[in-house]
Amino acid sequence: KIGEPEANACLIAAAPELLEALEKTTQELHEAIYTRAANTWATPEVAYEHANQLTESYRALIAKAKGES
C-alpha cells in the first residue's frame, strides 16, 4: 500500500489522461443522449438541450480541471 503523498503524485501524473478520457466520454454520452432523444421523442433543439442538461455536471468538472470556472 502506498501513502497519501505517493497516491497524490500518482493522481497528478494520471490527471491529463483522466481529463482526456472524461472529455471523450462526455462528448460520446452527449451524442448518444441527443441521438436517442431526437430519434424517439424530441425535436433536434429539445434533444440538444436535454443532452446538455444531462452532461452539465461533467462539463463543469472539465472546466474546473482546466481552470475555466
C-alpha positions as CSV (number, residue, x, y, z in Angstrom):
1,K,0.0,0.0,0.0
2,I,1.3,3.5,-0.8
3,G,1.0,6.5,1.3
4,E,-1.1,9.6,0.7
5,P,1.8,11.7,-0.8
6,E,2.6,8.9,-3.3
7,A,-1.1,8.4,-4.1
8,N,-1.4,12.1,-4.8
9,A,1.6,12.0,-7.0
10,C,0.1,9.1,-9.0
11,L,-3.2,11.0,-9.4
12,I,-1.4,14.1,-10.6
13,A,0.6,12.1,-13.1
14,A,-2.6,10.5,-14.4
15,A,-4.6,13.7,-14.5
16,P,-4.0,14.6,-18.1
17,E,-5.2,11.2,-19.3
18,L,-8.1,11.2,-16.9
19,L,-9.2,14.6,-18.2
20,E,-8.9,13.5,-21.8
21,A,-10.9,10.3,-21.1
22,L,-13.6,12.4,-19.3
23,E,-13.8,14.8,-22.2
24,K,-14.2,12.0,-24.7
25,T,-16.7,10.1,-22.7
26,T,-18.8,13.2,-22.0
27,Q,-18.9,14.0,-25.8
28,E,-19.9,10.4,-26.6
29,L,-22.6,10.5,-23.9
30,H,-23.9,13.8,-25.1
31,E,-24.1,12.4,-28.7
32,A,-25.8,9.2,-27.5
33,I,-28.4,11.1,-25.5
34,Y,-29.1,13.5,-28.3
35,T,-29.4,10.8,-30.9
36,R,-31.8,8.7,-28.8
37,A,-34.0,11.7,-27.9
38,A,-34.0,13.1,-31.4
39,N,-34.9,9.7,-32.8
40,T,-37.6,8.9,-30.3
41,W,-39.4,11.8,-28.7
42,A,-37.8,15.2,-29.2
43,T,-37.1,17.8,-31.8
44,P,-33.4,18.3,-32.5
45,E,-33.4,21.5,-30.4
46,V,-35.1,19.9,-27.4
47,A,-32.9,16.8,-27.8
48,Y,-29.8,19.0,-27.8
49,E,-30.9,20.9,-24.6
50,H,-31.8,17.6,-22.9
51,A,-28.3,16.2,-23.7
52,N,-26.7,19.4,-22.4
53,Q,-28.7,19.2,-19.1
54,L,-27.7,15.6,-18.6
55,T,-24.0,16.2,-19.2
56,E,-23.7,19.6,-17.5
57,S,-22.1,18.3,-14.3
58,Y,-19.4,16.6,-16.3
59,R,-18.7,19.7,-18.4
60,A,-18.4,21.7,-15.2
61,L,-15.8,19.3,-13.9
62,I,-13.9,19.6,-17.1
63,A,-14.0,23.4,-17.0
64,K,-12.8,23.3,-13.3
65,A,-9.9,21.0,-14.2
66,K,-8.9,23.4,-17.0
67,G,-9.1,26.4,-14.7
68,E,-12.1,27.8,-16.7
69,S,-14.6,28.1,-13.8
